[in-house]
PDB file of C-alpha atoms in Angstrom:
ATOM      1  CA  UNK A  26     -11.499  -3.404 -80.781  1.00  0.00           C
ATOM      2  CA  UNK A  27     -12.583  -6.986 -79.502  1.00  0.00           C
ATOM      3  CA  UNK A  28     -10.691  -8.919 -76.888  1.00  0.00           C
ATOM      4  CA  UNK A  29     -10.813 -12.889 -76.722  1.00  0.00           C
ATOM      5  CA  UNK A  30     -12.531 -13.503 -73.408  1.00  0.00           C
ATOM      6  CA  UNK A  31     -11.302 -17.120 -72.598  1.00  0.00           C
ATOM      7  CA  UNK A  32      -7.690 -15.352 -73.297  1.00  0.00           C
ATOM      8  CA  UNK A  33      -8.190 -12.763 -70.760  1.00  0.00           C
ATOM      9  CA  UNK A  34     -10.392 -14.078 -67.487  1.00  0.00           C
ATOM     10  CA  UNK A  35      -8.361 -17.397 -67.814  1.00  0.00           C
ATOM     11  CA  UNK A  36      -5.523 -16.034 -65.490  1.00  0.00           C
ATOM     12  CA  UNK A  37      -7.246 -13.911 -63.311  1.00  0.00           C
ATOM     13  CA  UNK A  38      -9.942 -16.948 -62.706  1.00  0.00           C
ATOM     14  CA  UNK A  39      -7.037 -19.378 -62.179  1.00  0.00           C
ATOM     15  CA  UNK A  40      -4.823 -16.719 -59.180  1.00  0.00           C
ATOM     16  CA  UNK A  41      -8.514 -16.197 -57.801  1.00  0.00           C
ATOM     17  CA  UNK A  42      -8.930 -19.991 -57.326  1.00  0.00           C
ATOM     18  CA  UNK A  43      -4.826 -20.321 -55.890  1.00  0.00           C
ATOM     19  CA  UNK A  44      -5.203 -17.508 -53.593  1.00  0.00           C
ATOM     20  CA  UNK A  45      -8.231 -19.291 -51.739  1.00  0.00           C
ATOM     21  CA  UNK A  46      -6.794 -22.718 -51.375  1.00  0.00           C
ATOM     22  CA  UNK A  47      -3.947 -21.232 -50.092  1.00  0.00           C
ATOM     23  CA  UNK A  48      -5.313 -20.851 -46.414  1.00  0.00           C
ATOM     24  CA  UNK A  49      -7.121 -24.593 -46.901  1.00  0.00           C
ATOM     25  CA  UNK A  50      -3.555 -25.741 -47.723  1.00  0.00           C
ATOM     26  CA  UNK A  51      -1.839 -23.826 -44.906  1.00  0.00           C
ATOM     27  CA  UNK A  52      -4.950 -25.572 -42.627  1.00  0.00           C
ATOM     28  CA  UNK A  53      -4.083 -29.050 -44.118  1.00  0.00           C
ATOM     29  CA  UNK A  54      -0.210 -28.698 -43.262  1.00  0.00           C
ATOM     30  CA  UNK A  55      -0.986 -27.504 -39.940  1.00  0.00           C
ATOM     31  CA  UNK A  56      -3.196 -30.746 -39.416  1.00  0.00           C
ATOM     32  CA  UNK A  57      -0.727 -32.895 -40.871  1.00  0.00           C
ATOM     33  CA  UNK A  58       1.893 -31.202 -38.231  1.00  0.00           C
ATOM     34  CA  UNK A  59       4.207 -29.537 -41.006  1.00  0.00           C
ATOM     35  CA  UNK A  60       4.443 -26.493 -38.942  1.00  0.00           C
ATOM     36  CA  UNK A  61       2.676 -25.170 -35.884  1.00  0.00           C
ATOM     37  CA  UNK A  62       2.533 -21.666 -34.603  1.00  0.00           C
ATOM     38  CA  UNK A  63       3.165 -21.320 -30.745  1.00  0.00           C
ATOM     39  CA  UNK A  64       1.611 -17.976 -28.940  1.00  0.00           C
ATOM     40  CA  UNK A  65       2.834 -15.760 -26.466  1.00  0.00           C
ATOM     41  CA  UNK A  66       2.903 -17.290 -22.606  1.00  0.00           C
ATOM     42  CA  UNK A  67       1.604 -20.925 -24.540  1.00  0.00           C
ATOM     43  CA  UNK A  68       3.195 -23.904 -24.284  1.00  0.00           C
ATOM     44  CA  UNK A  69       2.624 -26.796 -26.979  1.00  0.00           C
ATOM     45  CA  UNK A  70       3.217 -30.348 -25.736  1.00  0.00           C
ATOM     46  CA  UNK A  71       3.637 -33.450 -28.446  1.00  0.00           C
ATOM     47  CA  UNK A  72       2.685 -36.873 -27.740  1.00  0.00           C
ATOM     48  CA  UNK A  73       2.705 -40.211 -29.736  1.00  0.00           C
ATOM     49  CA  UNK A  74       1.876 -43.109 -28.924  1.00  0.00           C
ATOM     50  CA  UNK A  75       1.043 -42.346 -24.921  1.00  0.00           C
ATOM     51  CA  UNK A  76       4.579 -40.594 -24.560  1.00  0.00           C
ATOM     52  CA  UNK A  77       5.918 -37.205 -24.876  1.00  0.00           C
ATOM     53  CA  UNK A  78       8.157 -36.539 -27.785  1.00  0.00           C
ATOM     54  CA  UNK A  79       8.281 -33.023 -27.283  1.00  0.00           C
ATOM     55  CA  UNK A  80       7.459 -29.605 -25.967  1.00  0.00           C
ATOM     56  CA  UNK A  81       7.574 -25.847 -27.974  1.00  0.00           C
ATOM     57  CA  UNK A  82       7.399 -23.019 -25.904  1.00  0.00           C
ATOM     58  CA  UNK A  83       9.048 -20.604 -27.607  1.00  0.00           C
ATOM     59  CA  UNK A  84       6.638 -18.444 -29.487  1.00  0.00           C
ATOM     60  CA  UNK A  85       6.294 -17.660 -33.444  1.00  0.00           C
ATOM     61  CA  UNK A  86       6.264 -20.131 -36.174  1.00  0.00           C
ATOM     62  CA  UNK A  87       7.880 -23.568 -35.723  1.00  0.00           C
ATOM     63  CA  UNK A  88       8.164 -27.125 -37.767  1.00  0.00           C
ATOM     64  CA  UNK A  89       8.262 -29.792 -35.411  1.00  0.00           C
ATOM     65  CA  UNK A  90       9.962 -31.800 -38.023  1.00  0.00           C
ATOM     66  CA  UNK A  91      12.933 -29.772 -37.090  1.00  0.00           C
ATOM     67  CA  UNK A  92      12.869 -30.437 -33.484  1.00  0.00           C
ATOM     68  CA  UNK A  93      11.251 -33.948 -33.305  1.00  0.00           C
ATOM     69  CA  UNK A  94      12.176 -35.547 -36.373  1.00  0.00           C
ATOM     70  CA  UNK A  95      10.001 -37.823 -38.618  1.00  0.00           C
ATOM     71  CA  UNK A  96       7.850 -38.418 -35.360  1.00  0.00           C
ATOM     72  CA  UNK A  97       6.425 -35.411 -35.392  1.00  0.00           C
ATOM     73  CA  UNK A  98       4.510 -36.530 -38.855  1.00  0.00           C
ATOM     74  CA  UNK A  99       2.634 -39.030 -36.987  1.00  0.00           C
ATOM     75  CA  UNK A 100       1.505 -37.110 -33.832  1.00  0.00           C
ATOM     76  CA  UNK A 101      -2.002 -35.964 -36.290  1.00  0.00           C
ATOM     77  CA  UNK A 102      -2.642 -40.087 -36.380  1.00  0.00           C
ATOM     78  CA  UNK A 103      -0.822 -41.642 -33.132  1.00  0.00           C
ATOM     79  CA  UNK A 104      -0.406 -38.907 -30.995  1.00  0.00           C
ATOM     80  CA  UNK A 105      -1.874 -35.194 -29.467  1.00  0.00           C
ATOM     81  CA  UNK A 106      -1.195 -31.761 -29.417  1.00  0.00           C
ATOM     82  CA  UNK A 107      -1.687 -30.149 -26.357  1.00  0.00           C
ATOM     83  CA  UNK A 108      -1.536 -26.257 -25.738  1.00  0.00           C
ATOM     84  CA  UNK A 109      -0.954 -24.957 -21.760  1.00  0.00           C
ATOM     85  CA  UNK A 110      -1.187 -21.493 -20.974  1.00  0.00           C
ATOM     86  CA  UNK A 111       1.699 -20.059 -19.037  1.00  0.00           C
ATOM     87  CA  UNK A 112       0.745 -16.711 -18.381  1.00  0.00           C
ATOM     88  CA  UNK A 113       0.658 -15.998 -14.475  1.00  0.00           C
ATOM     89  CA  UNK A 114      -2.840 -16.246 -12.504  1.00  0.00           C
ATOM     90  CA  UNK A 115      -4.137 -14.541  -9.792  1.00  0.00           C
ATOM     91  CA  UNK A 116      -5.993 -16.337  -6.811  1.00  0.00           C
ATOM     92  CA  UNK A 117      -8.004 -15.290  -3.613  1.00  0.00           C
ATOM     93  CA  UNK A 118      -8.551 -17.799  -1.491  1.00  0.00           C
ATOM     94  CA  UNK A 119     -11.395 -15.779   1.493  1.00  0.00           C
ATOM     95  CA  UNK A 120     -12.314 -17.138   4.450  1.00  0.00           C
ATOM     96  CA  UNK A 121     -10.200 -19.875   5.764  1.00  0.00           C
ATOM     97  CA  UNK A 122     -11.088 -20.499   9.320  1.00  0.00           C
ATOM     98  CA  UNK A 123      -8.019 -20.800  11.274  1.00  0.00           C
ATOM     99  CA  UNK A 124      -7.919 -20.887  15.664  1.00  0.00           C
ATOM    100  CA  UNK A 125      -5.473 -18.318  17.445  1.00  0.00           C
ATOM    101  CA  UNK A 126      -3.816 -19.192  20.530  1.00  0.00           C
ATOM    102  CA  UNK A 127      -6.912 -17.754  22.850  1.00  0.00           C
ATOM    103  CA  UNK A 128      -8.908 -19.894  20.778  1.00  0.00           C
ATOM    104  CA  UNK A 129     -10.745 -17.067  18.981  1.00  0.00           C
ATOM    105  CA  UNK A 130     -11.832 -18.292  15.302  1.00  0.00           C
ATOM    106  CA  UNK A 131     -10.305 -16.068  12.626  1.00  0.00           C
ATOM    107  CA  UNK A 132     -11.548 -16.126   8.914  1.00  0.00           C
ATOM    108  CA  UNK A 133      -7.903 -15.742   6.744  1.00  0.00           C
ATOM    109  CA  UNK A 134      -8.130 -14.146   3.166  1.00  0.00           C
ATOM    110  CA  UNK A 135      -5.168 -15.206   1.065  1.00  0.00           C
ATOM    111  CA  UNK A 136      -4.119 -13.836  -2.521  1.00  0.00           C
ATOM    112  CA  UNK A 137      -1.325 -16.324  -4.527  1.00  0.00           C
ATOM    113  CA  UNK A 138      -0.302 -15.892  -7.659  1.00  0.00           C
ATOM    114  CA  UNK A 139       1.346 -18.707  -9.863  1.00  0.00           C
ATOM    115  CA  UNK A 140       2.665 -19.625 -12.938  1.00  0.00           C
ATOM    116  CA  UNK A 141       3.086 -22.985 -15.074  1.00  0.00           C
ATOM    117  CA  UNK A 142       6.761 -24.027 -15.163  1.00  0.00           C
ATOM    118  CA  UNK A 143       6.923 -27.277 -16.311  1.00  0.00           C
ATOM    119  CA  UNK A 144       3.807 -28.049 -19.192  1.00  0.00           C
ATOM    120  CA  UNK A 145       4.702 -31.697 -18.818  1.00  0.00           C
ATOM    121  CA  UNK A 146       4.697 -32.555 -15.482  1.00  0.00           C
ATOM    122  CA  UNK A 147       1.336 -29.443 -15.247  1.00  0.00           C
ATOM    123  CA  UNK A 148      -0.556 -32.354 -17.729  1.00  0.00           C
ATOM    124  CA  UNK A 149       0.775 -35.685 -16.362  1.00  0.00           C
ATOM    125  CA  UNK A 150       1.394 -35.043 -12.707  1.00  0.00           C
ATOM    126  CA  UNK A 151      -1.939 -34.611 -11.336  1.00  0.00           C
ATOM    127  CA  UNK A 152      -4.842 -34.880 -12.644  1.00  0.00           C
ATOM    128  CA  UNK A 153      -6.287 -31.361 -11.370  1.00  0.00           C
ATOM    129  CA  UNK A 154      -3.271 -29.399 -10.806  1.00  0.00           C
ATOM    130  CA  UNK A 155      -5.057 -26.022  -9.897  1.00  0.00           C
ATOM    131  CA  UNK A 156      -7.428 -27.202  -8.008  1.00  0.00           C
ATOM    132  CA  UNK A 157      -4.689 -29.735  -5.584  1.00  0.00           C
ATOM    133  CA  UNK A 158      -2.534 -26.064  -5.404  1.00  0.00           C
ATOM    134  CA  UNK A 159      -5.648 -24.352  -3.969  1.00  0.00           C
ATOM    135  CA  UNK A 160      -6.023 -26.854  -1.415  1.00  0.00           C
ATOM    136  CA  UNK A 161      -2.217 -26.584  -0.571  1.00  0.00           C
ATOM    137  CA  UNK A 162      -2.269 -23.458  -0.264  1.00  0.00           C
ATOM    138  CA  UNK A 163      -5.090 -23.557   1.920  1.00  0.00           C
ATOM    139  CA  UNK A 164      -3.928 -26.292   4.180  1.00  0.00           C
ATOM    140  CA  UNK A 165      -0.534 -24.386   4.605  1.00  0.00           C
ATOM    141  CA  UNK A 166      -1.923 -21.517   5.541  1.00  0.00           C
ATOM    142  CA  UNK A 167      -4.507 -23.284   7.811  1.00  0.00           C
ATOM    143  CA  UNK A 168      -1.493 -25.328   9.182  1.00  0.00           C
ATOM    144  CA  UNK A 169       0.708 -22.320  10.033  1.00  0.00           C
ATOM    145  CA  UNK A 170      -1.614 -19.508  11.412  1.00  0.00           C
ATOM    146  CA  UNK A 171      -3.209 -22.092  13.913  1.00  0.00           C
ATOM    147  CA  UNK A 172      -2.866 -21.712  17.023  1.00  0.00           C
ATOM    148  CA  UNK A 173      -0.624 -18.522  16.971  1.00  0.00           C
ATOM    149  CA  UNK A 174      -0.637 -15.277  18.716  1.00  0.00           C
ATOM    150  CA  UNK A 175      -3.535 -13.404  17.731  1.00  0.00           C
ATOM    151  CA  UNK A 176      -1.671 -10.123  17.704  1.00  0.00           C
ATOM    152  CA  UNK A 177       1.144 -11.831  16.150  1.00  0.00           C
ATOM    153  CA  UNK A 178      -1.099 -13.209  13.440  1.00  0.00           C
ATOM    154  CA  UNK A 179      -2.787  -9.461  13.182  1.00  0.00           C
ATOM    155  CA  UNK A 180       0.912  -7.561  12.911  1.00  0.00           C
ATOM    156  CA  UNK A 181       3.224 -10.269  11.549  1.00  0.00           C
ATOM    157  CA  UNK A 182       1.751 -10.962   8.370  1.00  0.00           C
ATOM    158  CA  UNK A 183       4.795 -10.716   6.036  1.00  0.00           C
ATOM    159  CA  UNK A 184       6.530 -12.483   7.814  1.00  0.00           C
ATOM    160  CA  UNK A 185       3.926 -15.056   7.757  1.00  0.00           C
ATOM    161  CA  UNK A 186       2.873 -15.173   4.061  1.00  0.00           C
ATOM    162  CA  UNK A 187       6.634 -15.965   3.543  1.00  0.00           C
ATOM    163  CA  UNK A 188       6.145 -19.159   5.368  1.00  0.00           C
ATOM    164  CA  UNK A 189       3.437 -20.324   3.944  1.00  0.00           C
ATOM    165  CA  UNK A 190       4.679 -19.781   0.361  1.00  0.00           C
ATOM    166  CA  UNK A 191       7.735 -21.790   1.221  1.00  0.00           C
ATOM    167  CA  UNK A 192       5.403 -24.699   2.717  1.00  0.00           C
ATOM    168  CA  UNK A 193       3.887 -24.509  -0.736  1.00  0.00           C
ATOM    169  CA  UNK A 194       6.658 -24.147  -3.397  1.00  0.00           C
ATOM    170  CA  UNK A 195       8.240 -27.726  -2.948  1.00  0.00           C
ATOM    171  CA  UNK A 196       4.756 -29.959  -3.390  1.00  0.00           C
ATOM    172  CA  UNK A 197       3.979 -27.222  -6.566  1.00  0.00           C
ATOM    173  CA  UNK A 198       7.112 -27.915  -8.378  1.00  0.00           C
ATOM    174  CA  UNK A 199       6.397 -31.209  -8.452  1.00  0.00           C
ATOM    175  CA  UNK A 200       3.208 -30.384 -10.326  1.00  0.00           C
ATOM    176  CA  UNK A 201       4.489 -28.282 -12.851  1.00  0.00           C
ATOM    177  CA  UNK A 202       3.818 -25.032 -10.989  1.00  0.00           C
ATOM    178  CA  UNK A 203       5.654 -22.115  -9.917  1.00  0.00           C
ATOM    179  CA  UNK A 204       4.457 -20.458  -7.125  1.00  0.00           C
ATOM    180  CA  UNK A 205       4.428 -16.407  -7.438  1.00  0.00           C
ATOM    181  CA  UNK A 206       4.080 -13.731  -4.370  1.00  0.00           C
ATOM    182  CA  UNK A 207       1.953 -15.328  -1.397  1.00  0.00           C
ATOM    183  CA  UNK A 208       0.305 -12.714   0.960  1.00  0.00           C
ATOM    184  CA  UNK A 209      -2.109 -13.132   3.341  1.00  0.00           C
ATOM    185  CA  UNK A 210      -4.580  -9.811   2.767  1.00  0.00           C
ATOM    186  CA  UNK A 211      -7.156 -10.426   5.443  1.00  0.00           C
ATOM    187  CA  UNK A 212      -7.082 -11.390   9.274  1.00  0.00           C
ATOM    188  CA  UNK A 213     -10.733 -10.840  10.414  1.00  0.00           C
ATOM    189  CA  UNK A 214     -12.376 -12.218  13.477  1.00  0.00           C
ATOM    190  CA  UNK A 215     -16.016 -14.056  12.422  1.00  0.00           C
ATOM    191  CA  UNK A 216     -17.650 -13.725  15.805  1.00  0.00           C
ATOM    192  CA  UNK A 217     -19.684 -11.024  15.972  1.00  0.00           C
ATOM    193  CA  UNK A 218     -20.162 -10.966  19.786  1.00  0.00           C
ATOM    194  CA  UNK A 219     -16.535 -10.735  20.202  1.00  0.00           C
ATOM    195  CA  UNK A 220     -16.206  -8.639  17.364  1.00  0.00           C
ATOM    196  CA  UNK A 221     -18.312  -5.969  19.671  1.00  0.00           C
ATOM    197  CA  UNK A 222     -16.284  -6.732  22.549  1.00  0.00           C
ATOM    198  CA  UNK A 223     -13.021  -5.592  21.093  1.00  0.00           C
ATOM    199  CA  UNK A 224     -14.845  -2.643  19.269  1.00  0.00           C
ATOM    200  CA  UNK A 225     -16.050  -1.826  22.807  1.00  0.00           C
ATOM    201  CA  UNK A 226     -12.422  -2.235  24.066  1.00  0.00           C
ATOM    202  CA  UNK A 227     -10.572  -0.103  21.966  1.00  0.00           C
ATOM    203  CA  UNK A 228     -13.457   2.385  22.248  1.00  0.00           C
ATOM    204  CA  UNK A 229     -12.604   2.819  25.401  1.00  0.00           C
ATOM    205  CA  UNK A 230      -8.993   2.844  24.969  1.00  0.00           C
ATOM    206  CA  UNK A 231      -9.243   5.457  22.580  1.00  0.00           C
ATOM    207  CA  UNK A 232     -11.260   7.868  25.281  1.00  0.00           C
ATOM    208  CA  UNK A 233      -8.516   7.218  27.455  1.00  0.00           C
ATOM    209  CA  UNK A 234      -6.093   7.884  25.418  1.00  0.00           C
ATOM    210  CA  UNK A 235      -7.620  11.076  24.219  1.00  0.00           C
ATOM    211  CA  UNK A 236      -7.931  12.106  27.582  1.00  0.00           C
ATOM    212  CA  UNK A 237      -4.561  11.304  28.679  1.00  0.00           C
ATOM    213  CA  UNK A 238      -3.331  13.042  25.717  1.00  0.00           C
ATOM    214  CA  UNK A 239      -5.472  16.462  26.327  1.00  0.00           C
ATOM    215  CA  UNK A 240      -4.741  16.023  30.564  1.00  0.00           C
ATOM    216  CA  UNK A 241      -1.074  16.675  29.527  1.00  0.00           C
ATOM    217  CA  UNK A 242      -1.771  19.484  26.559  1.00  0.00           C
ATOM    218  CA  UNK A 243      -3.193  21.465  29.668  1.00  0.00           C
ATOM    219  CA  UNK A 244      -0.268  20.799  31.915  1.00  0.00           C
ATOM    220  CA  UNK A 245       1.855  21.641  29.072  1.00  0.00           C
ATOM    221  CA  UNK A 246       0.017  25.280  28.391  1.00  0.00           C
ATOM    222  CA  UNK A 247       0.171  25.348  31.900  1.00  0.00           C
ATOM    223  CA  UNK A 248       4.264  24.786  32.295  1.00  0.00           C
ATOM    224  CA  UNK A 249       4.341  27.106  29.792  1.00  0.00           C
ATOM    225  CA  UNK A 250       1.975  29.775  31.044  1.00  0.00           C
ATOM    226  CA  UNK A 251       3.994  29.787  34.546  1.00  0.00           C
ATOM    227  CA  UNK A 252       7.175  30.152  33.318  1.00  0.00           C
ATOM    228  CA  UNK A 253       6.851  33.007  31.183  1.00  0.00           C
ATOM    229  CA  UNK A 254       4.607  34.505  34.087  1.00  0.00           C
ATOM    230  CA  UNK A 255       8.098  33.793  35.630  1.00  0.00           C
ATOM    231  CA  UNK A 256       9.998  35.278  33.189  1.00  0.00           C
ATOM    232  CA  UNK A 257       7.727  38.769  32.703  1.00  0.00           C
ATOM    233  CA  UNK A 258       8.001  39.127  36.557  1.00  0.00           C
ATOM    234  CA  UNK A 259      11.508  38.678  36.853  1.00  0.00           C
ATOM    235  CA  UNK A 260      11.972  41.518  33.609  1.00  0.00           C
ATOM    236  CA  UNK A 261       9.670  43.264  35.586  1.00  0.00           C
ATOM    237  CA  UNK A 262      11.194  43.690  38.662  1.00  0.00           C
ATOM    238  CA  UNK A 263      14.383  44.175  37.177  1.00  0.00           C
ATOM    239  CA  UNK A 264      12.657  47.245  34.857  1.00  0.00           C
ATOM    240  CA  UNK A 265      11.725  48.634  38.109  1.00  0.00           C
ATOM    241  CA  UNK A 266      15.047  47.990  40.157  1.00  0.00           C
ATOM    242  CA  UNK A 267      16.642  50.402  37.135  1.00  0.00           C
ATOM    243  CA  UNK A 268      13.846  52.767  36.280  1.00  0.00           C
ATOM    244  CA  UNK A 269      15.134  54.882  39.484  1.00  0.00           C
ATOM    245  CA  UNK A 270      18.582  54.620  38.103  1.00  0.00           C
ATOM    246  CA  UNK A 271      17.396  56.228  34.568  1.00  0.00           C
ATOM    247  CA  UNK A 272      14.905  58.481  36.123  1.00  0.00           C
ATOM    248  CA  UNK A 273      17.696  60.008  38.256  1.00  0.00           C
ATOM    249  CA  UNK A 274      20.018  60.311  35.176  1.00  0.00           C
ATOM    250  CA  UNK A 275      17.469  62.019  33.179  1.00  0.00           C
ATOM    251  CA  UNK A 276      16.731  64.695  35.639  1.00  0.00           C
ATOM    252  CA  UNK A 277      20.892  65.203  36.110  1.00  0.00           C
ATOM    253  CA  UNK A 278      20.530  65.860  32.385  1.00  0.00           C
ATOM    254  CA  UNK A 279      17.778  68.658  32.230  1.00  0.00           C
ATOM    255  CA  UNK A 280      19.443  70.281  35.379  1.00  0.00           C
ATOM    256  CA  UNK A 281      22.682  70.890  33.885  1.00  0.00           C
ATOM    257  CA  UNK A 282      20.995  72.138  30.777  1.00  0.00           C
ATOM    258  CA  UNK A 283      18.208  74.028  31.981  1.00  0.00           C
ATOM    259  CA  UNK A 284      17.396  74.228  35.785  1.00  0.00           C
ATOM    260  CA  UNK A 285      13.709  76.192  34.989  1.00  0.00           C
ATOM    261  CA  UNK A 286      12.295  73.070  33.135  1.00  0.00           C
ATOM    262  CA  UNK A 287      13.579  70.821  36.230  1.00  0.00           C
ATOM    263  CA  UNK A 288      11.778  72.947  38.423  1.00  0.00           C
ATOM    264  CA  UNK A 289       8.473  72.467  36.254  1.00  0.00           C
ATOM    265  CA  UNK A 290       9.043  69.186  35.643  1.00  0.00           C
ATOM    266  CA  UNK A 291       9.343  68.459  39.557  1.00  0.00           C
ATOM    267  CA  UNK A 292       6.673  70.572  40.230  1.00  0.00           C
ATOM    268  CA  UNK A 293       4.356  68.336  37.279  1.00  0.00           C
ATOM    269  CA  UNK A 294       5.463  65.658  38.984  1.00  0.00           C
ATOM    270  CA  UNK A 295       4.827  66.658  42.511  1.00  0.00           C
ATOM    271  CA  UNK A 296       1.145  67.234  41.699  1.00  0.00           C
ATOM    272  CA  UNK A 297       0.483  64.362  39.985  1.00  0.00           C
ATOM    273  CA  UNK A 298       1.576  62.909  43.389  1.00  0.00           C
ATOM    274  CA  UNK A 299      -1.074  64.509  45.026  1.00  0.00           C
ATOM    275  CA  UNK A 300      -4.111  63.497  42.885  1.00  0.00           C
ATOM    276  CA  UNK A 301      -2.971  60.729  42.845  1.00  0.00           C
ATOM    277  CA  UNK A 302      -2.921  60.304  46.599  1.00  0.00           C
ATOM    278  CA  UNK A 303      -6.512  61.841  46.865  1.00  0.00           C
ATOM    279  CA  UNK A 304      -5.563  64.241  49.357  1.00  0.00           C
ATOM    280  CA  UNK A 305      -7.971  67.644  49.904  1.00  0.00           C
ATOM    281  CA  UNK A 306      -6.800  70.167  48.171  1.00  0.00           C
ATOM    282  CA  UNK A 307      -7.646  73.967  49.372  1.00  0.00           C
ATOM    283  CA  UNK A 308      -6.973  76.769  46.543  1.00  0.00           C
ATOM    284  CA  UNK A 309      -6.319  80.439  48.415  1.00  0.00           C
ATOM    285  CA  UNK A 310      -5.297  83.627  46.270  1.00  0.00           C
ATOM    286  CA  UNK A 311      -1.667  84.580  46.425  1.00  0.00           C
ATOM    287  CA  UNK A 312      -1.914  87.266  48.744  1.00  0.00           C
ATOM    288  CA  UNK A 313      -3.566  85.350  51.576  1.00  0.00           C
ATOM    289  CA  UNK A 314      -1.634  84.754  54.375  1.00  0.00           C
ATOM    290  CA  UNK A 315      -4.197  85.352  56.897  1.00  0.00           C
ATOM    291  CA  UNK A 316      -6.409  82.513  55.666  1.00  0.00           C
ATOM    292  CA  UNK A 317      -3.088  80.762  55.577  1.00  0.00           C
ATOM    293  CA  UNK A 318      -1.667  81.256  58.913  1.00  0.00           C
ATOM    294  CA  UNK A 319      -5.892  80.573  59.925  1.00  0.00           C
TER     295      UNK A 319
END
């Protein structure tokens, strides 16, 4: 069976050919401004003629002609597109000399994070937004550790970061920012000489401490020690004030039950009282009353 072949590839030759100039059509309406497609945390600002017509920030697929109007078809000839990321940024800003009080220099670490808030004032506010915000922030904090405490500036640093992100927030604003969490990380003192002193100082601080601490362990034990010495004594003494008590009671008991073991147990106990008191003993046969009465 034979096929016509001009019958058959025809089609398939012809949706070949339309499925690639689809994405060369879909690149020519995007030029042209027919539709644009915004990103996550991206804002897209339209300009024509020098001014802003417009901004998108709302991510997915979007036709400026439906927000802007005919306008929007001359932005590819007249005008710009511009695309600012709004996802939030970290910075760490190290070593920012600052004076205490004493006049000890102090190197300051400081992490900010920040976010763009306003695209158009972020492009036509100042002409190097990031950079102008790192100086701020750098001048603020500058401006408000100087000259403080240095154990305040060491143990207050909440407190302190919360300052300088309020010196910072107003002036940022204005540039299309919005200023995150401000904390300052890192208080560390850059000369080394004093930096030996103070190791040398709480060195020493610490030995004393440690000894004060162990100085009253021992008098502790020894509270401790004496009053339960105290305490055994007294039980002690009050054991022996009633051992003749129960002693007596006892030998009531085997006398009214059986005076014979009495009379051995007094006599146990009567020579147990004499080795003990290391007295000479003589040992004479029964019948000996000579050598006695000798």
């Amino acid at each position: 069976m034979f096929f016509d072949s001009d019958f058959s590839l025809g089609p398939i030759v012809a949706f070949v050919i339309g499925v690639l100039y689809i994405p060369i059509l879909l690149a020519i309406a995007r030029a042209l401004g027919l539709y644009a497609i915004v990103r996550e945390r991206e804002a897209q600002v339209f300009t024509l003629f020098g001014k802003v017509i417009g901004t998108l920030d709302e991510p997915g697929l979007r036709f400026p002609l439906g927000y802007f109007g005919l306008k929007a078809l001359l932005v590819p000839f007249f005008g710009k597109l511009y695309r600012v990321p709004t996802c939030l940024r970290q910075h760490y800003l190290r070593d920012q000399m600052v004076n205490s009080e004493e006049g000890t220099p102090m190197g300051v670490g400081i992490w900010y994070e920040m976010q763009v808030s306003d695209p158009v004032s972020y492009l036509f506010s100042n002409a190097n937004p990031e950079g102008s915000l790192q100086a701020n922030v750098a001048s603020s904090t500058i401006s408000t550790l100087s000259n403080l405490e240095m154990d305040k500036m060491l143990e207050d640093r909440h407190q302190l970061s919360r300052r300088v992100r309020a010196a910072v927030s107003p002036l940022s604003e204005q540039w299309g920012y919005a200023l995150g969490s401000v904390y300052i990380r890192k208080v560390a003192f850059t000369d080394r000489q004093m930096v030996d002193n103070i190791t040398d100082k709480v060195v020493k601080r610490l030995v004393q401490v440690t000894s004060a601490m162990k100085q009253d362990g021992e008098n502790r034990v020894g509270l401790i020690k004496s009053e339960t010495a105290y305490k055994v004594s007294q039980k002690m003494a009050e054991a022996a004030a009633a051992r003749p008590a129960i002693v007596g009671e006892a030998l009531n008991a085997i006398a009214q039950q059986d005076p014979e073991v009495l009379n051995a147990v007094m006599e146990v106990m009567e020579t147990e009282q004499l080795i003990a008191s290391g007295a000479q003993v003589d040992v004479l046969p029964v019948d000996s009353e000579i050598l006695v009465q000798l």
